[in-house]
Amino acid sequence: MTVCYNKLWKLMIDRKMKKKDLKEQAGLTQHEMLKLRHDMNITTETIGKICKALGCQMDDIMEFIDDEN
């Protein structure tokens, strides 16, 4: 299974938010932002920071895609 953060990017577009804004509000590092942009695995701590900053739940920002398709 592969993780996909398209829901996060859509949520940010809906809120007229830039990646720079997310980085600052959630206190993310440049490395964490890079992992998000490339749909790489991130820690639950990072997911928690994003959810807290955006006032949402984990399933609002990410989903798992089956690799077989």
mmCIF file of C-alpha atoms in Angstrom:
data_model
loop_
_atom_site.group_PDB
_atom_site.id
_atom_site.type_symbol
_atom_site.label_atom_id
_atom_site.label_comp_id
_atom_site.label_asym_id
_atom_site.label_seq_id
_atom_site.Cartn_x
_atom_site.Cartn_y
_atom_site.Cartn_z
ATOM 1 C CA MET A 1 0.000 0.000 0.000
ATOM 2 C CA THR A 2 1.102 3.507 -0.780
ATOM 3 C CA VAL A 3 0.222 6.630 1.175
ATOM 4 C CA CYS A 4 -1.277 9.568 -0.728
ATOM 5 C CA TYR A 5 -1.659 13.122 0.590
ATOM 6 C CA ASN A 6 -3.904 14.488 -2.197
ATOM 7 C CA LYS A 7 -6.621 15.126 0.386
ATOM 8 C CA LEU A 8 -4.229 17.423 2.255
ATOM 9 C CA TRP A 9 -3.430 19.446 -0.868
ATOM 10 C CA LYS A 10 -7.154 19.742 -1.739
ATOM 11 C CA LEU A 11 -7.971 20.873 1.801
ATOM 12 C CA MET A 12 -5.241 23.486 1.605
ATOM 13 C CA ILE A 13 -6.541 24.744 -1.762
ATOM 14 C CA ASP A 14 -10.053 25.001 -0.328
ATOM 15 C CA ARG A 15 -8.667 27.089 2.537
ATOM 16 C CA LYS A 16 -6.483 29.180 0.182
ATOM 17 C CA MET A 17 -3.431 28.018 2.081
ATOM 18 C CA LYS A 18 0.115 27.701 0.736
ATOM 19 C CA LYS A 19 2.608 24.978 1.623
ATOM 20 C CA LYS A 20 4.685 27.636 3.351
ATOM 21 C CA ASP A 21 1.681 28.453 5.568
ATOM 22 C CA LEU A 22 1.245 24.795 6.540
ATOM 23 C CA LYS A 23 4.948 24.484 7.328
ATOM 24 C CA GLU A 24 4.813 27.495 9.649
ATOM 25 C CA GLN A 25 1.466 26.742 11.338
ATOM 26 C CA ALA A 26 2.222 23.059 11.964
ATOM 27 C CA GLY A 27 5.894 23.624 12.811
ATOM 28 C CA LEU A 28 7.092 21.215 10.125
ATOM 29 C CA THR A 29 10.659 20.866 8.947
ATOM 30 C CA GLN A 30 11.746 21.168 5.327
ATOM 31 C CA HIS A 31 12.403 17.401 5.355
ATOM 32 C CA GLU A 32 8.841 16.654 6.516
ATOM 33 C CA MET A 33 7.450 18.887 3.749
ATOM 34 C CA LEU A 34 9.609 17.054 1.197
ATOM 35 C CA LYS A 35 8.233 13.714 2.369
ATOM 36 C CA LEU A 36 4.677 15.023 2.050
ATOM 37 C CA ARG A 37 5.273 16.341 -1.464
ATOM 38 C CA HIS A 38 6.628 12.957 -2.571
ATOM 39 C CA ASP A 39 3.895 10.863 -0.869
ATOM 40 C CA MET A 40 6.414 9.269 1.483
ATOM 41 C CA ASN A 41 5.679 7.871 4.934
ATOM 42 C CA ILE A 42 5.716 10.378 7.793
ATOM 43 C CA THR A 43 5.514 9.876 11.549
ATOM 44 C CA THR A 44 2.287 9.935 13.514
ATOM 45 C CA GLU A 45 3.725 12.933 15.350
ATOM 46 C CA THR A 46 3.887 14.834 12.044
ATOM 47 C CA ILE A 47 0.350 13.766 11.154
ATOM 48 C CA GLY A 48 -0.779 15.020 14.567
ATOM 49 C CA LYS A 49 0.901 18.401 14.046
ATOM 50 C CA ILE A 50 -0.808 18.819 10.671
ATOM 51 C CA CYS A 51 -4.219 17.789 12.002
ATOM 52 C CA LYS A 52 -3.904 20.141 14.969
ATOM 53 C CA ALA A 53 -2.890 23.055 12.737
ATOM 54 C CA LEU A 54 -5.746 22.423 10.296
ATOM 55 C CA GLY A 55 -8.351 21.362 12.858
ATOM 56 C CA CYS A 56 -9.048 18.082 11.082
ATOM 57 C CA GLN A 57 -8.689 14.322 11.414
ATOM 58 C CA MET A 58 -6.126 11.989 9.854
ATOM 59 C CA ASP A 59 -8.527 10.679 7.194
ATOM 60 C CA ASP A 60 -9.116 14.288 6.058
ATOM 61 C CA ILE A 61 -5.497 14.627 4.896
ATOM 62 C CA MET A 62 -4.335 11.200 3.747
ATOM 63 C CA GLU A 63 -5.389 7.870 2.330
ATOM 64 C CA PHE A 64 -3.803 4.566 1.458
ATOM 65 C CA ILE A 65 -3.813 3.389 -2.150
ATOM 66 C CA ASP A 66 -3.580 -0.293 -3.043
ATOM 67 C CA ASP A 67 -0.374 -0.897 -5.062
ATOM 68 C CA GLU A 68 -1.986 -3.659 -7.128
ATOM 69 C CA ASN A 69 -3.981 -1.209 -9.296
#
